[in-house]
Short mmCIF file of C-alpha atoms and ligand atoms in Angstrom, two decimals:
data_model
loop_
_atom_site.label_atom_id
_atom_site.label_comp_id
_atom_site.label_asym_id
_atom_site.label_seq_id
_atom_site.Cartn_x
_atom_site.Cartn_y
_atom_site.Cartn_z
CA MET A 263 22.08 -7.11 -9.84
CA THR A 264 18.37 -7.23 -10.46
CA THR A 265 16.09 -4.60 -8.97
CA VAL A 266 12.43 -5.39 -8.32
CA TYR A 267 9.72 -2.71 -8.21
CA LYS A 268 6.14 -3.17 -7.13
CA PHE A 269 3.31 -0.75 -7.90
CA GLY A 270 -0.11 -1.11 -6.25
CA GLY A 271 -3.57 -0.31 -7.57
CA ALA A 272 -3.42 3.39 -6.67
CA SER A 273 -0.26 3.85 -8.78
CA ILE A 274 -2.12 2.80 -11.93
CA GLN A 275 -5.67 3.80 -11.10
CA ASP A 276 -6.21 5.96 -14.20
CA ALA A 277 -4.49 7.36 -17.27
CA ALA A 278 -2.77 10.15 -15.29
CA ALA A 279 -1.32 7.65 -12.82
CA ILE A 280 -0.11 5.36 -15.62
CA ARG A 281 1.55 8.35 -17.33
CA HIS A 282 3.29 9.16 -14.06
CA LEU A 283 4.40 5.52 -13.73
CA GLY A 284 5.81 5.77 -17.26
CA GLU A 285 7.81 8.86 -16.25
CA VAL A 286 9.16 7.13 -13.14
CA LEU A 287 10.25 4.09 -15.14
CA ALA A 288 11.64 6.09 -18.05
CA THR A 289 14.14 7.71 -15.69
CA THR A 290 15.11 4.42 -14.01
CA ARG A 291 18.43 3.18 -15.31
CA GLU A 292 18.50 -0.03 -13.23
CA ARG A 293 18.57 -3.15 -15.37
CA PRO A 294 17.63 -5.95 -15.11
CA LEU A 295 14.44 -4.48 -13.71
CA VAL A 296 11.40 -6.57 -12.81
CA VAL A 297 8.20 -4.58 -12.32
CA VAL A 298 5.28 -6.22 -10.53
CA VAL A 299 1.91 -4.52 -10.87
CA SER A 300 -1.49 -4.96 -9.17
CA ALA A 301 -4.92 -4.50 -10.71
CA MET A 302 -6.01 -0.92 -11.47
CA GLY A 303 -7.49 1.02 -8.52
CA LYS A 304 -10.25 -0.98 -6.86
CA THR A 305 -10.66 -3.47 -9.72
CA THR A 306 -10.22 -6.55 -7.49
CA ASN A 307 -13.12 -5.44 -5.27
CA ALA A 308 -15.22 -4.88 -8.41
CA LEU A 309 -14.29 -8.34 -9.71
CA GLU A 310 -15.31 -9.90 -6.39
CA ALA A 311 -18.72 -8.20 -6.67
CA LEU A 312 -18.94 -9.51 -10.25
CA LEU A 313 -18.22 -13.01 -8.98
CA THR A 314 -21.00 -12.75 -6.41
CA ALA A 315 -23.44 -11.62 -9.10
CA ALA A 316 -22.36 -14.47 -11.40
CA ARG A 317 -22.71 -17.10 -8.69
CA SER A 318 -26.17 -15.91 -7.66
CA TYR A 319 -27.24 -15.98 -11.32
CA ASP A 320 -28.18 -12.33 -11.10
CA ASP A 321 -27.54 -11.77 -14.79
CA ARG A 322 -28.64 -8.12 -14.89
CA ASP A 323 -26.34 -7.17 -12.06
CA TYR A 324 -23.55 -9.29 -13.55
CA ARG A 325 -23.90 -7.65 -16.99
CA SER A 326 -23.99 -4.11 -15.66
CA ARG A 327 -20.92 -4.69 -13.48
CA LEU A 328 -19.03 -6.30 -16.34
CA ASP A 329 -19.93 -3.41 -18.68
CA GLU A 330 -18.86 -0.87 -16.07
CA LEU A 331 -15.44 -2.51 -15.64
CA ARG A 332 -14.95 -2.88 -19.38
CA SER A 333 -15.87 0.77 -19.98
CA ALA A 334 -13.49 1.95 -17.25
CA HIS A 335 -10.57 0.03 -18.74
CA LEU A 336 -11.42 1.11 -22.28
CA ALA A 337 -11.75 4.75 -21.17
CA THR A 338 -8.17 4.53 -19.81
CA VAL A 339 -6.99 3.02 -23.10
CA ASP A 340 -8.70 5.84 -24.94
CA ALA A 341 -7.20 8.53 -22.69
CA LEU A 342 -3.71 7.09 -23.09
CA PHE A 343 -3.55 6.06 -26.71
CA GLY A 344 -6.14 8.23 -28.49
CA ASP A 345 -6.33 7.30 -32.16
CA ARG A 346 -3.49 4.79 -31.76
CA LYS A 347 -5.57 2.67 -29.43
CA ALA A 348 -6.90 -0.05 -31.78
CA ALA A 349 -4.44 -2.86 -30.95
CA VAL A 350 -4.56 -2.33 -27.15
CA ALA A 351 -8.33 -1.90 -27.13
CA GLU A 352 -8.63 -5.16 -29.03
CA ARG A 353 -6.48 -6.98 -26.45
CA VAL A 354 -8.52 -5.51 -23.59
CA GLU A 355 -11.79 -6.53 -25.30
CA ALA A 356 -10.41 -10.05 -25.79
CA LEU A 357 -9.54 -10.30 -22.08
CA PHE A 358 -13.08 -9.23 -21.14
CA GLU A 359 -14.53 -11.86 -23.47
CA GLU A 360 -12.34 -14.50 -21.87
CA LEU A 361 -13.36 -13.29 -18.40
CA ASP A 362 -17.03 -13.54 -19.34
CA ARG A 363 -16.55 -17.02 -20.79
CA ARG A 364 -14.77 -18.22 -17.63
CA HIS A 365 -17.52 -16.86 -15.40
CA ARG A 366 -20.08 -18.86 -17.30
CA THR A 367 -17.95 -22.01 -17.51
CA HIS A 368 -16.98 -22.15 -13.85
CA ARG A 369 -19.94 -20.82 -11.94
CA GLN A 370 -21.04 -24.24 -10.75
CA GLU A 371 -17.58 -25.10 -9.45
CA PRO A 372 -16.55 -24.35 -5.85
CA ARG A 373 -16.23 -20.62 -5.22
CA PRO A 374 -12.46 -20.52 -4.52
CA PHE A 375 -11.74 -22.19 -7.87
CA HIS A 376 -14.19 -19.93 -9.73
CA TYR A 377 -12.62 -16.97 -7.89
CA ASP A 378 -9.11 -17.69 -9.11
CA GLN A 379 -10.17 -18.35 -12.71
CA THR A 380 -11.81 -14.93 -12.93
CA ILE A 381 -10.27 -12.53 -10.37
CA CYS A 382 -6.84 -12.95 -11.99
CA PHE A 383 -8.10 -10.82 -14.90
CA GLY A 384 -7.65 -7.62 -12.89
CA GLU A 385 -3.87 -7.99 -13.06
CA LEU A 386 -3.89 -9.43 -16.60
CA LEU A 387 -5.77 -6.32 -17.76
CA SER A 388 -3.68 -3.78 -15.89
CA THR A 389 -0.36 -5.21 -17.04
CA THR A 390 -1.55 -5.46 -20.65
CA LEU A 391 -2.36 -1.78 -20.53
CA VAL A 392 0.78 -0.70 -18.69
CA ALA A 393 3.11 -2.76 -20.93
CA ALA A 394 1.54 -1.23 -24.03
CA TRP A 395 1.95 2.26 -22.57
CA LEU A 396 5.61 1.72 -21.63
CA ASN A 397 6.39 0.47 -25.12
CA GLU A 398 4.44 3.40 -26.57
CA ILE A 399 6.65 5.90 -24.71
CA GLY A 400 9.83 4.10 -25.71
CA THR A 401 10.61 2.13 -22.53
CA ALA A 402 11.24 -1.30 -24.01
CA THR A 403 9.13 -3.73 -21.95
CA ASP A 404 8.47 -7.46 -22.05
CA TRP A 405 5.14 -8.66 -20.62
CA HIS A 406 5.23 -11.97 -18.76
CA ASP A 407 2.35 -14.06 -17.45
CA ALA A 408 3.00 -14.61 -13.72
CA ARG A 409 0.77 -17.71 -13.87
CA GLU A 410 3.60 -19.38 -15.77
CA LEU A 411 6.32 -18.13 -13.40
CA ILE A 412 4.93 -18.43 -9.88
CA VAL A 413 4.17 -22.11 -9.46
CA THR A 414 1.72 -22.95 -6.69
CA ASP A 415 -0.40 -25.75 -5.33
CA ALA A 416 -4.14 -25.77 -6.02
CA ARG A 417 -5.20 -24.23 -2.70
CA HIS A 418 -7.37 -21.66 -4.40
CA GLN A 419 -7.49 -18.11 -3.02
CA ALA A 420 -4.54 -18.82 -0.73
CA ALA A 421 -2.15 -20.79 -2.91
CA ASN A 422 1.19 -21.99 -1.52
CA VAL A 423 4.29 -21.31 -3.59
CA ASP A 424 6.36 -24.21 -4.89
CA TRP A 425 9.68 -22.48 -4.33
CA PRO A 426 12.04 -24.78 -6.26
CA ALA A 427 9.79 -24.85 -9.36
CA THR A 428 9.20 -21.09 -9.15
CA ARG A 429 12.91 -20.39 -8.77
CA GLU A 430 13.69 -22.49 -11.81
CA ARG A 431 11.15 -20.71 -14.00
CA ILE A 432 12.03 -17.22 -12.82
CA ARG A 433 15.75 -17.78 -13.22
CA ALA A 434 15.20 -18.93 -16.80
CA LEU A 435 14.03 -15.39 -17.65
CA ASP A 436 16.64 -13.29 -19.33
CA GLY A 437 17.04 -10.19 -21.37
CA ASP A 438 17.99 -6.69 -20.40
CA ARG A 439 14.63 -5.15 -21.16
CA LEU A 440 12.22 -4.16 -18.45
CA LEU A 441 10.24 -7.23 -17.41
CA LEU A 442 6.65 -6.47 -16.45
CA THR A 443 4.43 -9.00 -14.71
CA GLN A 444 1.39 -9.35 -12.45
CA GLY A 445 1.25 -9.42 -8.70
CA PHE A 446 -1.19 -11.61 -6.75
CA ILE A 447 -1.54 -14.42 -9.31
CA GLY A 448 0.16 -17.74 -9.94
CA GLY A 449 -0.58 -21.06 -11.56
CA THR A 450 -0.45 -24.76 -10.81
CA PRO A 451 2.09 -26.91 -12.71
CA ASP A 452 -0.70 -27.88 -15.11
CA GLY A 453 -1.61 -24.29 -15.83
CA VAL A 454 -4.67 -23.62 -13.65
CA SER A 455 -4.81 -20.01 -12.38
CA THR A 456 -4.41 -19.43 -8.65
CA THR A 457 -4.20 -16.38 -6.35
CA LEU A 458 -1.99 -15.75 -3.34
CA GLY A 459 -4.51 -13.95 -1.09
CA ARG A 460 -5.81 -10.38 -1.12
CA GLU A 461 -3.12 -7.69 -1.16
CA GLY A 462 -0.71 -10.42 -2.32
CA SER A 463 1.17 -8.35 -4.92
CA ASP A 464 3.74 -7.27 -2.33
CA PHE A 465 4.40 -10.98 -1.73
CA SER A 466 4.68 -11.65 -5.49
CA ALA A 467 7.34 -8.96 -5.74
CA ALA A 468 9.22 -10.57 -2.83
CA ILE A 469 9.04 -13.94 -4.60
CA PHE A 470 10.71 -12.43 -7.68
CA ALA A 471 13.30 -10.64 -5.54
CA HIS A 472 14.08 -13.81 -3.59
CA CYS A 473 14.39 -16.06 -6.66
CA LEU A 474 16.54 -13.55 -8.53
CA GLU A 475 18.59 -12.65 -5.42
CA ALA A 476 17.80 -9.04 -6.21
CA GLY A 477 19.81 -6.11 -4.88
CA GLU A 478 16.64 -4.50 -3.53
CA LEU A 479 12.86 -4.54 -3.64
CA VAL A 480 11.16 -1.17 -3.88
CA ILE A 481 7.46 -1.02 -3.05
CA TRP A 482 5.99 2.25 -4.31
CA LYS A 483 3.08 3.45 -2.20
CA ASP A 484 0.65 6.30 -1.83
CA VAL A 485 2.39 7.14 1.49
CA PRO A 486 6.05 8.24 1.86
CA GLY A 487 7.03 5.07 3.72
CA LEU A 488 6.27 2.91 6.69
CA PHE A 489 4.93 4.87 9.68
CA ASN A 490 4.53 4.03 13.35
CA ALA A 491 0.76 4.02 12.65
CA ASP A 492 -1.46 4.36 9.58
CA PRO A 493 -0.97 8.04 8.65
CA ARG A 494 -4.51 8.13 7.31
CA ARG A 495 -5.95 7.22 10.71
CA PHE A 496 -3.48 8.81 13.17
CA ASP A 497 -2.95 12.52 12.63
CA ASN A 498 0.52 12.60 14.22
CA ALA A 499 1.99 9.30 12.94
CA VAL A 500 5.70 9.54 12.13
CA GLN A 501 7.67 7.78 9.43
CA LEU A 502 10.07 5.03 10.47
CA GLN A 503 13.25 5.51 8.43
CA ARG A 504 14.86 2.18 9.28
CA LEU A 505 13.30 -0.97 10.56
CA SER A 506 14.40 -4.58 11.06
CA TYR A 507 12.77 -7.40 9.11
CA ASP A 508 11.51 -8.89 12.36
CA GLU A 509 9.78 -5.73 13.51
CA ALA A 510 8.25 -5.18 10.07
CA ILE A 511 6.95 -8.76 10.07
CA GLU A 512 5.30 -8.13 13.45
CA LEU A 513 3.63 -4.95 12.20
CA ALA A 514 2.39 -6.61 9.01
CA TRP A 515 1.24 -9.76 10.84
CA HIS A 516 -0.78 -7.65 13.28
CA GLY A 517 -2.54 -5.95 10.38
CA ALA A 518 -0.51 -2.90 9.28
CA LYS A 519 -2.01 -2.94 5.82
CA VAL A 520 0.93 -1.24 4.14
CA ILE A 521 2.85 -4.51 3.54
CA HIS A 522 1.49 -8.00 3.04
CA PRO A 523 2.79 -10.12 5.94
CA LYS A 524 4.28 -12.81 3.68
CA THR A 525 6.55 -10.28 1.96
CA LEU A 526 9.33 -10.04 4.53
CA ALA A 527 10.52 -13.60 5.19
CA PRO A 528 11.70 -14.35 1.60
CA LEU A 529 13.63 -11.07 1.64
CA ARG A 530 15.13 -11.66 5.06
CA GLU A 531 16.42 -15.07 4.00
CA LYS A 532 18.48 -13.48 1.22
CA GLY A 533 19.26 -10.24 3.05
CA ILE A 534 17.46 -8.18 0.38
CA PRO A 535 16.51 -4.71 1.64
CA LEU A 536 12.92 -3.58 1.19
CA LYS A 537 12.35 0.11 0.47
CA VAL A 538 8.90 1.58 0.93
CA ARG A 539 8.83 4.71 -1.25
CA SER A 540 6.40 7.43 -2.16
CA PHE A 541 4.97 7.19 -5.67
CA GLU A 542 3.83 10.79 -5.36
CA GLU A 543 6.78 12.58 -3.75
CA LEU A 544 9.73 11.10 -5.60
CA ASP A 545 12.32 12.96 -3.50
CA ALA A 546 10.93 11.83 -0.14
CA PRO A 547 13.33 9.54 1.76
CA PRO A 548 12.00 5.95 1.80
CA SER A 549 11.66 3.64 4.78
CA VAL A 550 14.28 0.92 4.58
CA ILE A 551 13.63 -2.51 6.07
CA SER A 552 16.73 -4.64 6.37
CA ALA A 553 18.82 -6.72 8.74
CA GLU A 554 20.49 -3.51 9.93
CA GLY A 555 17.12 -1.91 10.76
CA ALA A 556 16.79 0.31 13.81
CA SER A 557 17.76 -1.37 17.04
CA ALA A 558 15.84 1.02 19.30
CA VAL A 559 12.32 -0.24 19.70
CA THR A 560 9.74 2.48 19.41
CA PRO A 561 6.02 1.99 19.94
CA ALA A 562 3.93 1.32 16.84
CA PHE A 563 0.15 1.15 16.51
CA ILE A 564 -2.14 -0.93 14.33
CA LEU A 565 -5.89 -0.64 13.91
CA ALA A 566 -7.97 -3.55 12.65
CA GLU A 567 -11.58 -2.65 12.04
CA GLU A 568 -14.72 -4.68 11.32
CA GLN A 569 -13.81 -7.19 13.99
CA VAL A 570 -16.08 -9.74 15.65
CA LEU A 571 -15.57 -11.18 19.13
CA LEU A 572 -16.72 -14.75 19.79
CA GLU A 573 -16.79 -15.92 23.41
CA LEU A 574 -17.13 -19.68 23.63
CA ARG A 575 -17.91 -21.79 26.66
CA PRO A 576 -18.36 -25.57 27.00
CA ARG A 577 -22.02 -26.49 27.34
CA ASP A 578 -21.28 -29.03 30.10
CA PHE A 579 -19.27 -28.56 33.32
CA SER A 580 -15.91 -29.11 31.66
CA PHE A 581 -13.02 -26.70 31.32
CA MET A 582 -11.78 -24.92 28.22
CA ASP A 583 -8.88 -27.36 28.16
CA GLU A 584 -6.39 -28.20 25.42
CA ALA A 585 -8.74 -30.70 23.80
CA ARG A 586 -11.48 -28.09 23.43
CA GLN A 587 -9.07 -25.39 22.30
CA HIS A 588 -7.68 -27.84 19.75
CA ASP A 589 -11.18 -28.53 18.47
CA ILE A 590 -12.09 -24.83 18.19
CA LEU A 591 -8.83 -23.68 16.62
CA GLY A 592 -8.96 -26.64 14.22
CA ARG A 593 -12.34 -25.41 12.99
CA LEU A 594 -10.80 -21.97 12.43
CA VAL A 595 -8.08 -23.49 10.28
CA GLU A 596 -10.66 -25.42 8.26
CA ALA A 597 -12.70 -22.26 7.74
CA GLY A 598 -9.58 -20.36 6.59
CA GLU A 599 -10.05 -17.86 9.43
CA HIS A 600 -7.26 -16.24 11.42
CA ALA A 601 -7.78 -15.10 15.00
CA ASN A 602 -6.37 -11.61 15.54
CA LEU A 603 -6.59 -12.12 19.29
CA VAL A 604 -6.97 -15.30 21.34
CA ASP A 605 -7.62 -15.16 25.06
CA SER A 606 -8.62 -18.02 27.31
CA GLY A 607 -9.87 -18.66 30.83
CA ALA A 608 -10.88 -21.78 32.77
CA THR A 609 -14.24 -22.07 31.06
CA ARG A 610 -13.95 -19.55 28.19
CA LEU A 611 -12.12 -19.04 24.90
CA SER A 612 -12.38 -15.59 23.29
CA LEU A 613 -11.52 -15.09 19.64
CA CYS A 614 -11.36 -11.86 17.70
CA LEU A 615 -11.84 -12.42 13.97
CA ASP A 616 -12.23 -10.41 10.78
CA ALA A 617 -15.89 -9.99 9.90
CA HIS A 618 -15.59 -11.74 6.57
CA PRO A 619 -19.13 -13.16 6.11
CA ALA A 620 -18.26 -15.95 3.64
CA ARG A 621 -15.81 -17.49 6.11
CA LEU A 622 -17.23 -16.31 9.42
CA GLU A 623 -20.88 -17.30 9.21
CA PRO A 624 -20.37 -21.05 8.53
CA LEU A 625 -17.75 -21.10 11.31
CA VAL A 626 -20.11 -19.42 13.81
CA GLU A 627 -22.84 -21.87 12.89
CA SER A 628 -20.56 -24.85 13.44
CA LEU A 629 -19.25 -23.54 16.79
CA ALA A 630 -22.69 -22.58 18.07
CA ALA A 631 -23.82 -26.16 17.55
CA ASP A 632 -21.36 -27.43 20.19
CA TYR A 633 -20.52 -24.48 22.46
CA ALA A 634 -22.35 -21.69 24.24
CA LEU A 635 -21.48 -18.76 22.02
CA GLU A 636 -21.71 -15.04 22.69
CA ARG A 637 -21.00 -12.71 19.79
CA HIS A 638 -20.16 -8.99 19.58
CA ASP A 639 -20.00 -7.23 16.22
CA ASP A 640 -18.62 -3.89 14.93
CA LEU A 641 -15.44 -3.83 16.97
CA THR A 642 -12.01 -2.23 16.51
CA LEU A 643 -8.84 -3.96 17.61
CA LEU A 644 -5.94 -1.74 18.61
CA THR A 645 -2.54 -3.43 18.70
CA VAL A 646 0.40 -1.61 20.28
CA ARG A 647 3.96 -2.83 19.76
CA HIS A 648 6.35 -1.99 22.60
CA PRO A 649 3.61 -0.47 24.74
CA THR A 650 3.93 1.41 27.98
CA GLU A 651 1.12 1.40 30.50
CA PRO A 652 0.52 5.18 30.41
CA LEU A 653 0.43 5.05 26.63
CA LEU A 654 -2.15 2.26 26.62
CA GLU A 655 -4.25 4.02 29.21
CA ALA A 656 -4.16 7.29 27.30
CA LEU A 657 -5.18 5.57 24.05
CA SER A 658 -7.97 3.59 25.70
CA GLY A 659 -9.51 6.62 27.41
CA ASP A 660 -12.72 5.66 29.17
CA ARG A 661 -13.86 3.26 26.47
CA GLU A 662 -14.97 -0.20 27.57
CA ILE A 663 -12.38 -2.88 26.74
CA LEU A 664 -14.21 -5.96 25.46
CA ALA A 665 -11.12 -8.17 25.36
CA GLU A 666 -7.41 -7.67 25.85
CA ARG A 667 -4.14 -9.50 25.65
CA CYS A 668 -0.66 -8.43 26.56
CA ASN A 669 2.73 -10.07 26.34
CA ARG A 670 6.29 -8.76 26.64
CA ASP A 671 6.23 -6.67 23.47
CA THR A 672 2.65 -6.46 22.22
CA ALA A 673 -0.62 -5.32 23.76
CA GLN A 674 -4.04 -5.62 22.16
CA ARG A 675 -7.33 -4.06 23.20
CA LEU A 676 -10.72 -4.49 21.64
CA PHE A 677 -13.21 -1.62 21.61
CA ARG A 678 -16.64 -0.91 20.16
CA SER A 679 -16.07 0.89 16.86
CA SER A 680 -18.87 3.32 17.70
CA GLU A 681 -16.76 4.52 20.66
CA CYS A 682 -13.57 4.98 18.64
CA PRO A 683 -12.51 8.24 16.99
CA GLU A 684 -12.45 8.62 13.23
CA THR A 685 -8.95 10.08 13.53
CA TRP A 686 -6.70 9.02 16.39
CA HIS A 687 -3.99 11.08 18.02
CA LEU A 688 -0.92 9.43 19.52
CA PRO A 689 0.07 10.38 23.05
CA ASP A 690 3.75 10.59 23.99
CA GLN A 691 5.26 7.61 25.81
CA GLU A 692 4.22 9.01 29.17
CA GLY A 693 0.67 9.05 27.90
CA LYS A 694 0.41 12.82 27.51
CA GLY A 695 -1.47 14.53 24.73
CA ALA A 696 -3.84 11.78 23.61
CA GLY A 697 -6.36 14.16 22.13
CA GLN A 698 -9.32 11.88 21.45
CA SER A 699 -10.80 13.32 18.31
CA VAL A 700 -14.48 12.49 18.16
CA ARG A 701 -16.36 10.90 15.31
P1 ADP B 22 -1.00 -0.88 -2.42
O1 ADP B 22 -2.29 -0.93 -3.16
O2 ADP B 22 0.07 -0.11 -3.08
O3 ADP B 22 -0.56 -2.24 -1.96
P2 ADP B 22 -2.14 -0.37 0.18
O4 ADP B 22 -3.39 0.47 0.15
O5 ADP B 22 -2.29 -1.84 0.34
O6 ADP B 22 -1.28 -0.02 -1.12
O7 ADP B 22 -1.14 0.15 1.32
C1 ADP B 22 -0.92 1.51 1.50
C2 ADP B 22 -1.81 2.04 2.63
O8 ADP B 22 -1.44 1.41 3.84
C3 ADP B 22 -1.64 3.51 2.91
O9 ADP B 22 -2.47 4.29 2.10
C4 ADP B 22 -1.96 3.64 4.40
O10 ADP B 22 -3.25 4.16 4.61
C5 ADP B 22 -1.98 2.19 4.90
N1 ADP B 22 -1.17 1.96 6.10
C6 ADP B 22 -1.57 1.20 7.15
N2 ADP B 22 -0.64 1.17 8.10
C7 ADP B 22 0.40 1.91 7.66
C8 ADP B 22 1.68 2.23 8.22
N3 ADP B 22 2.06 1.77 9.41
N4 ADP B 22 2.52 3.02 7.49
C9 ADP B 22 2.14 3.46 6.27
N5 ADP B 22 0.94 3.20 5.70
C10 ADP B 22 0.06 2.43 6.38
N1 LIG B 23 -5.22 -6.74 -6.68
C1 LIG B 23 -5.07 -7.58 -5.51
C2 LIG B 23 -5.91 -7.02 -4.37
O1 LIG B 23 -6.49 -5.95 -4.52
C3 LIG B 23 -3.66 -7.77 -5.08
C4 LIG B 23 -2.94 -6.53 -4.57
O2 LIG B 23 -3.37 -5.41 -4.87
O3 LIG B 23 -1.95 -6.67 -3.86
O4 LIG B 23 -5.99 -7.64 -3.36
MG1 MG B 24 -1.58 -3.55 -0.70
#
C-alpha cells in the first residue's frame, strides 16, 4: 500500500533541514512512497512580494527581490553540493530565468493568472533541489511535475480539482522508487499552471493519498502533532492523540492553521488515517486523525488574527431580510472572501473577515455604496469548540466583545487585538486558572 508524506516549508528551509529530511527518508522503508513538498521556508511570501513589485513596474524592487531569492536558493545548493553543484545550480538558474520571463510576459494579465504562472516556482525550485539531494545521498528518487498530475479548472489562485482526470493521471504513475512532487500547484488540462490556495500543500498530499487509496498520509510538522490550541500561542496547550475526521475538519475550517481545511474530506471518504508528526522529535507520538478518533469531545481553541468587523445596515427603513443578506453574501462570494463569523439582527448584518487588502478593500467599497457601513480593524477572533460558559468567561476576562456567536458546539468572540495577550493561558473547564499574560 502506498504511503504519502508531506513536508512543509520549515522542513526544507535551509541546507541543514534538507539534510535532516534526507536522513528521515533514507531510513523509511515504505514503498511506494509519495513525498509532497512545499516551497522552502517563506519563499511563497517572498514570491508574492515579487509579484507585487512586478505588477507595479517597480523594476528596482523587483530585481533586488529576485536576486535575493536566487541567491538564497543558490546558497543552499552550494551548502549541500559543494564542488558537485554544477548540474543542480544550472537547473536552479534555469528556473529563475523562466520565472523572470513569465513575470514579464504575464504582468498585464489579471493578477490571479499572473500569480499562478509565477508563484508555482517556489515548489518547482524546492523539489528540484530536494530531489537532487536525495539522489545524491543514494535515495533513488523520481521528480514529477504536479502540474501534470493534479488537473484543475482555471479558477486561478483557488483552482478546483478535476477528480476523475486527476485520479487517472496519478494512478498511471508506477515504479517502486520514491516519487517526489510539489504541493500547492496543479494545471489545467491544456497545461496552464494553477494553485490550490495558500497553505494548499496539505491538500495536495491528501489528493495523492485519496487517488492512490494510500494506507496513510503523514504530515510532518514543526510541532509534535495537533494540539487543543496553537502551542505557539497558548502556553499550556495539550496534544490531541486521537481525533475524528469531523472534529479535525471543524478545527481546520475555523482557522487552526496546522492543517489546510480541504485536507480531511478526501481522506475521510477513503478511510485513510492522517498522522501529524514531529519533523524535529522523530520519536514523539503523532496525532492520529481517523474514523476511530476520540469520541470524548474536549474543548479546543482557535485564534484568528488580523480580522476586520463590518457592520452593515440598510440605508432605508427596511429590515436585514433574506434578500439583503443574499445580496451581501453574494458579493462576498464574488470577492473570494470568507466570513469567519456572521451575525444578524433585524436591521444589521455583522461580518468578520480576514484583513486581506486585495480582496477586502474592493468589497468594502462596493458594500459602502449601498449600505450604511461601520468598520473595526485590528481584531482577534477566538473560536472555542465544545465551550463551557465558565471557560468562555475566563478566557474573555474583562475585554470588550465586539461581536459573538454561539451554537451547540462552537462559540466565537471577537476582541480588539490590542487587548489580547501575546501568549494565552487556558483555564480548566470550570474556568479556573486563566492567567491572562499581558502583552
Ligand atoms: P507547514 O508549513 O508544515 O504546513 P504550518 O506553519 O502551516 O506548517 O503549520 C504548523 C503550525 O501550525 C505550527 O507551527 C503551529 O504554530 C500552528 N498551529 C496552529 N494551530 C495548531 C494546533 N491546534 N495544533 C498544532 N499546531 C497548530
Ligand atoms: N508554499 C505554499 C504556501 O506557502 C503552499 C504550502 O506551503 O502549503 O502557501
Ligand atoms: Mg501549512
